[in-house]
Amino acid sequence: MKILLTASSRHGSTEEVADVIATELRQGGHDLEVVRPQEVSSVEGYDAFVVGSAVYMTSWTEEAVDFTRRFRDALASKPVWAFSVGLSGLPHGKVTDPRRVGPVLLSLDPEEHVTFAGRFDPSRLSLRERTIAKVGGASEGDFRDWDEVRTWARSILAALSAS
């Protein structure tokens, strides 16, 4: 099975989550391509998709949203798994509202959408981003749970094997 994994990352955290997912999917024996959303020119020939984005100000990045718009029809006819990465200004990196990215997920109608806690490293952010994060109450630290990411990737493998 040929899978496209595409994820939009602003400061590297989401890209690192995508890399862990990619490793698991490859170990499952699938032909996997990892391409940034803005670099995808065609989705022909793929049997399934894993689409992810960093979440900023309750939304996926523009690159990820644009990808879903450009390939909406093709994505609707294949299995799609979606993931979001971000702190959403919540203490300890806990995400309580996975629907916050709203419209883009409704247009994808994914098999599953998960939200992974991200990393907040102020040294990687612009002054504006640091200010917004501080006002939002973001806690500094790396809250990514790599076992959770691997388990989710394995659940994709299980679903693909069952189909």
PDB file of C-alpha atoms in Angstrom:
ATOM      1  CA  MET A   1       0.000   0.000   0.000  1.00  0.00           C
ATOM      2  CA  LYS A   2       1.300   3.443  -0.915  1.00  0.00           C
ATOM      3  CA  ILE A   3       0.779   6.128   1.735  1.00  0.00           C
ATOM      4  CA  LEU A   4       1.398   9.874   1.670  1.00  0.00           C
ATOM      5  CA  LEU A   5       2.247  11.460   4.996  1.00  0.00           C
ATOM      6  CA  THR A   6       2.160  15.229   4.886  1.00  0.00           C
ATOM      7  CA  ALA A   7       2.502  17.530   7.872  1.00  0.00           C
ATOM      8  CA  SER A   8       2.942  21.240   8.342  1.00  0.00           C
ATOM      9  CA  SER A   9       5.257  22.381  11.109  1.00  0.00           C
ATOM     10  CA  ARG A  10       6.264  25.883  12.127  1.00  0.00           C
ATOM     11  CA  HIS A  11       9.055  25.224  14.601  1.00  0.00           C
ATOM     12  CA  GLY A  12       9.849  21.551  14.063  1.00  0.00           C
ATOM     13  CA  SER A  13       7.713  19.852  16.731  1.00  0.00           C
ATOM     14  CA  THR A  14       5.024  18.598  14.332  1.00  0.00           C
ATOM     15  CA  GLU A  15       7.681  17.516  11.840  1.00  0.00           C
ATOM     16  CA  GLU A  16       9.317  15.424  14.556  1.00  0.00           C
ATOM     17  CA  VAL A  17       5.940  13.809  15.382  1.00  0.00           C
ATOM     18  CA  ALA A  18       5.471  13.057  11.667  1.00  0.00           C
ATOM     19  CA  ASP A  19       8.921  11.443  11.545  1.00  0.00           C
ATOM     20  CA  VAL A  20       7.967   9.042  14.357  1.00  0.00           C
ATOM     21  CA  ILE A  21       4.703   8.169  12.587  1.00  0.00           C
ATOM     22  CA  ALA A  22       6.618   7.621   9.338  1.00  0.00           C
ATOM     23  CA  THR A  23       9.065   5.257  11.030  1.00  0.00           C
ATOM     24  CA  GLU A  24       6.215   3.133  12.394  1.00  0.00           C
ATOM     25  CA  LEU A  25       4.393   3.009   9.051  1.00  0.00           C
ATOM     26  CA  ARG A  26       7.561   2.024   7.209  1.00  0.00           C
ATOM     27  CA  GLN A  27       8.278  -0.705   9.754  1.00  0.00           C
ATOM     28  CA  GLY A  28       4.782  -1.990   8.964  1.00  0.00           C
ATOM     29  CA  GLY A  29       5.962  -2.655   5.423  1.00  0.00           C
ATOM     30  CA  HIS A  30       4.163   0.127   3.599  1.00  0.00           C
ATOM     31  CA  ASP A  31       5.541   2.276   0.802  1.00  0.00           C
ATOM     32  CA  LEU A  32       5.514   5.684   2.436  1.00  0.00           C
ATOM     33  CA  GLU A  33       6.367   9.111   1.105  1.00  0.00           C
ATOM     34  CA  VAL A  34       6.766  12.088   3.413  1.00  0.00           C
ATOM     35  CA  VAL A  35       6.227  15.429   1.674  1.00  0.00           C
ATOM     36  CA  ARG A  36       5.472  18.884   3.070  1.00  0.00           C
ATOM     37  CA  PRO A  37       1.925  19.964   2.141  1.00  0.00           C
ATOM     38  CA  GLN A  38       3.054  22.916   0.036  1.00  0.00           C
ATOM     39  CA  GLU A  39       5.333  20.622  -2.000  1.00  0.00           C
ATOM     40  CA  VAL A  40       2.626  18.109  -2.967  1.00  0.00           C
ATOM     41  CA  SER A  41       1.655  18.596  -6.604  1.00  0.00           C
ATOM     42  CA  SER A  42      -0.400  15.426  -7.052  1.00  0.00           C
ATOM     43  CA  VAL A  43      -1.981  12.746  -4.884  1.00  0.00           C
ATOM     44  CA  GLU A  44      -2.470  10.257  -7.712  1.00  0.00           C
ATOM     45  CA  GLY A  45      -1.315   6.745  -6.932  1.00  0.00           C
ATOM     46  CA  TYR A  46      -1.688   6.909  -3.157  1.00  0.00           C
ATOM     47  CA  ASP A  47      -3.909   4.422  -1.376  1.00  0.00           C
ATOM     48  CA  ALA A  48      -4.118   6.267   1.961  1.00  0.00           C
ATOM     49  CA  PHE A  49      -3.136   9.553   3.581  1.00  0.00           C
ATOM     50  CA  VAL A  50      -1.879  10.762   6.935  1.00  0.00           C
ATOM     51  CA  VAL A  51      -2.271  14.524   7.236  1.00  0.00           C
ATOM     52  CA  GLY A  52      -1.074  16.617  10.147  1.00  0.00           C
ATOM     53  CA  SER A  53      -0.518  20.158  11.219  1.00  0.00           C
ATOM     54  CA  ALA A  54       0.697  22.302  14.022  1.00  0.00           C
ATOM     55  CA  VAL A  55      -2.173  24.207  15.620  1.00  0.00           C
ATOM     56  CA  TYR A  56      -1.847  27.957  16.072  1.00  0.00           C
ATOM     57  CA  MET A  57      -4.627  30.183  17.335  1.00  0.00           C
ATOM     58  CA  THR A  58      -7.068  27.226  17.104  1.00  0.00           C
ATOM     59  CA  SER A  59      -6.314  26.540  13.425  1.00  0.00           C
ATOM     60  CA  TRP A  60      -4.159  24.325  11.295  1.00  0.00           C
ATOM     61  CA  THR A  61      -1.402  26.113   9.383  1.00  0.00           C
ATOM     62  CA  GLU A  62      -2.303  27.695   6.069  1.00  0.00           C
ATOM     63  CA  GLU A  63      -0.120  25.144   4.229  1.00  0.00           C
ATOM     64  CA  ALA A  64      -2.069  22.223   5.681  1.00  0.00           C
ATOM     65  CA  VAL A  65      -5.437  23.864   5.049  1.00  0.00           C
ATOM     66  CA  ASP A  66      -4.424  24.651   1.470  1.00  0.00           C
ATOM     67  CA  PHE A  67      -3.416  21.003   0.945  1.00  0.00           C
ATOM     68  CA  THR A  68      -6.853  19.817   2.074  1.00  0.00           C
ATOM     69  CA  ARG A  69      -8.560  22.318  -0.234  1.00  0.00           C
ATOM     70  CA  ARG A  70      -6.463  21.448  -3.279  1.00  0.00           C
ATOM     71  CA  PHE A  71      -6.983  17.701  -2.926  1.00  0.00           C
ATOM     72  CA  ARG A  72     -10.399  17.550  -1.224  1.00  0.00           C
ATOM     73  CA  ASP A  73     -12.006  15.295  -3.855  1.00  0.00           C
ATOM     74  CA  ALA A  74      -9.140  12.795  -3.955  1.00  0.00           C
ATOM     75  CA  LEU A  75      -8.923  12.710  -0.153  1.00  0.00           C
ATOM     76  CA  ALA A  76     -12.659  12.036   0.090  1.00  0.00           C
ATOM     77  CA  SER A  77     -12.279   8.803  -1.869  1.00  0.00           C
ATOM     78  CA  LYS A  78      -9.432   7.292   0.194  1.00  0.00           C
ATOM     79  CA  PRO A  79      -8.795   6.597   3.872  1.00  0.00           C
ATOM     80  CA  VAL A  80      -7.334   9.610   5.677  1.00  0.00           C
ATOM     81  CA  TRP A  81      -5.956   9.848   9.199  1.00  0.00           C
ATOM     82  CA  ALA A  82      -5.367  13.287  10.679  1.00  0.00           C
ATOM     83  CA  PHE A  83      -3.338  14.598  13.578  1.00  0.00           C
ATOM     84  CA  SER A  84      -2.850  17.956  15.211  1.00  0.00           C
ATOM     85  CA  VAL A  85       0.036  19.047  17.421  1.00  0.00           C
ATOM     86  CA  GLY A  86      -0.095  21.941  19.820  1.00  0.00           C
ATOM     87  CA  LEU A  87      -0.497  23.157  23.346  1.00  0.00           C
ATOM     88  CA  SER A  88      -3.446  25.441  22.715  1.00  0.00           C
ATOM     89  CA  GLY A  89      -2.402  27.507  25.714  1.00  0.00           C
ATOM     90  CA  LEU A  90      -3.495  24.843  28.162  1.00  0.00           C
ATOM     91  CA  PRO A  91      -1.435  23.976  31.229  1.00  0.00           C
ATOM     92  CA  HIS A  92       0.751  20.899  31.061  1.00  0.00           C
ATOM     93  CA  GLY A  93       0.099  20.478  27.343  1.00  0.00           C
ATOM     94  CA  LYS A  94      -3.305  18.870  27.834  1.00  0.00           C
ATOM     95  CA  VAL A  95      -5.633  19.325  24.910  1.00  0.00           C
ATOM     96  CA  THR A  96      -9.291  19.160  25.819  1.00  0.00           C
ATOM     97  CA  ASP A  97     -11.002  20.176  22.584  1.00  0.00           C
ATOM     98  CA  PRO A  98      -9.860  18.185  19.544  1.00  0.00           C
ATOM     99  CA  ARG A  99     -12.565  19.890  17.449  1.00  0.00           C
ATOM    100  CA  ARG A 100     -10.823  23.240  17.603  1.00  0.00           C
ATOM    101  CA  VAL A 101      -9.470  22.886  14.088  1.00  0.00           C
ATOM    102  CA  GLY A 102     -13.073  22.477  12.975  1.00  0.00           C
ATOM    103  CA  PRO A 103     -13.787  23.105   9.315  1.00  0.00           C
ATOM    104  CA  VAL A 104     -10.663  21.508   7.881  1.00  0.00           C
ATOM    105  CA  LEU A 105     -11.426  18.230   9.655  1.00  0.00           C
ATOM    106  CA  LEU A 106     -15.048  18.302   8.603  1.00  0.00           C
ATOM    107  CA  SER A 107     -13.945  18.606   4.982  1.00  0.00           C
ATOM    108  CA  LEU A 108     -11.526  15.681   5.388  1.00  0.00           C
ATOM    109  CA  ASP A 109     -13.898  13.339   7.241  1.00  0.00           C
ATOM    110  CA  PRO A 110     -10.890  11.369   8.531  1.00  0.00           C
ATOM    111  CA  GLU A 111     -10.953   7.796   9.749  1.00  0.00           C
ATOM    112  CA  GLU A 112      -9.602   9.252  12.955  1.00  0.00           C
ATOM    113  CA  HIS A 113      -8.236  12.554  14.224  1.00  0.00           C
ATOM    114  CA  VAL A 114      -5.931  12.726  17.221  1.00  0.00           C
ATOM    115  CA  THR A 115      -4.399  15.662  18.988  1.00  0.00           C
ATOM    116  CA  PHE A 116      -0.910  15.319  20.389  1.00  0.00           C
ATOM    117  CA  ALA A 117       0.520  17.702  22.913  1.00  0.00           C
ATOM    118  CA  GLY A 118       3.405  19.706  21.521  1.00  0.00           C
ATOM    119  CA  ARG A 119       6.525  21.442  22.659  1.00  0.00           C
ATOM    120  CA  PHE A 120       6.732  25.005  23.893  1.00  0.00           C
ATOM    121  CA  ASP A 121      10.263  26.327  23.587  1.00  0.00           C
ATOM    122  CA  PRO A 122      10.185  30.145  23.713  1.00  0.00           C
ATOM    123  CA  SER A 123      13.671  30.362  22.168  1.00  0.00           C
ATOM    124  CA  ARG A 124      12.214  29.033  18.877  1.00  0.00           C
ATOM    125  CA  LEU A 125       9.410  31.609  18.728  1.00  0.00           C
ATOM    126  CA  SER A 126       9.136  35.147  17.496  1.00  0.00           C
ATOM    127  CA  LEU A 127       8.402  37.915  19.991  1.00  0.00           C
ATOM    128  CA  ARG A 128       4.769  37.979  18.832  1.00  0.00           C
ATOM    129  CA  GLU A 129       4.402  34.213  19.271  1.00  0.00           C
ATOM    130  CA  ARG A 130       6.014  34.326  22.732  1.00  0.00           C
ATOM    131  CA  THR A 131       3.636  37.104  23.773  1.00  0.00           C
ATOM    132  CA  ILE A 132       0.563  35.215  22.567  1.00  0.00           C
ATOM    133  CA  ALA A 133       1.733  32.033  24.287  1.00  0.00           C
ATOM    134  CA  LYS A 134       2.377  33.868  27.540  1.00  0.00           C
ATOM    135  CA  VAL A 135      -1.032  35.548  27.474  1.00  0.00           C
ATOM    136  CA  GLY A 136      -2.589  32.156  26.700  1.00  0.00           C
ATOM    137  CA  GLY A 137      -0.857  30.591  29.702  1.00  0.00           C
ATOM    138  CA  ALA A 138       1.327  28.092  27.804  1.00  0.00           C
ATOM    139  CA  SER A 139       3.704  26.133  29.987  1.00  0.00           C
ATOM    140  CA  GLU A 140       7.282  25.815  28.793  1.00  0.00           C
ATOM    141  CA  GLY A 141       8.367  22.263  28.077  1.00  0.00           C
ATOM    142  CA  ASP A 142       8.168  19.297  25.755  1.00  0.00           C
ATOM    143  CA  PHE A 143       4.838  17.554  26.328  1.00  0.00           C
ATOM    144  CA  ARG A 144       4.987  15.141  23.405  1.00  0.00           C
ATOM    145  CA  ASP A 145       4.234  11.552  24.386  1.00  0.00           C
ATOM    146  CA  TRP A 146       6.216   9.429  21.946  1.00  0.00           C
ATOM    147  CA  ASP A 147       4.545   6.188  23.070  1.00  0.00           C
ATOM    148  CA  GLU A 148       1.154   7.747  22.314  1.00  0.00           C
ATOM    149  CA  VAL A 149       2.373   8.766  18.841  1.00  0.00           C
ATOM    150  CA  ARG A 150       3.747   5.287  18.108  1.00  0.00           C
ATOM    151  CA  THR A 151       0.571   3.608  19.375  1.00  0.00           C
ATOM    152  CA  TRP A 152      -1.552   5.781  17.093  1.00  0.00           C
ATOM    153  CA  ALA A 153       0.649   5.005  14.085  1.00  0.00           C
ATOM    154  CA  ARG A 154       0.305   1.296  14.854  1.00  0.00           C
ATOM    155  CA  SER A 155      -3.468   1.703  14.985  1.00  0.00           C
ATOM    156  CA  ILE A 156      -3.294   3.026  11.409  1.00  0.00           C
ATOM    157  CA  LEU A 157      -1.338  -0.093  10.436  1.00  0.00           C
ATOM    158  CA  ALA A 158      -3.972  -2.292  12.061  1.00  0.00           C
ATOM    159  CA  ALA A 159      -6.775  -0.497  10.228  1.00  0.00           C
ATOM    160  CA  LEU A 160      -4.969  -0.814   6.913  1.00  0.00           C
ATOM    161  CA  SER A 161      -4.378  -4.529   7.476  1.00  0.00           C
ATOM    162  CA  ALA A 162      -8.057  -5.052   8.270  1.00  0.00           C
ATOM    163  CA  SER A 163      -9.230  -3.393   5.051  1.00  0.00           C
TER     164      SER A 163
END
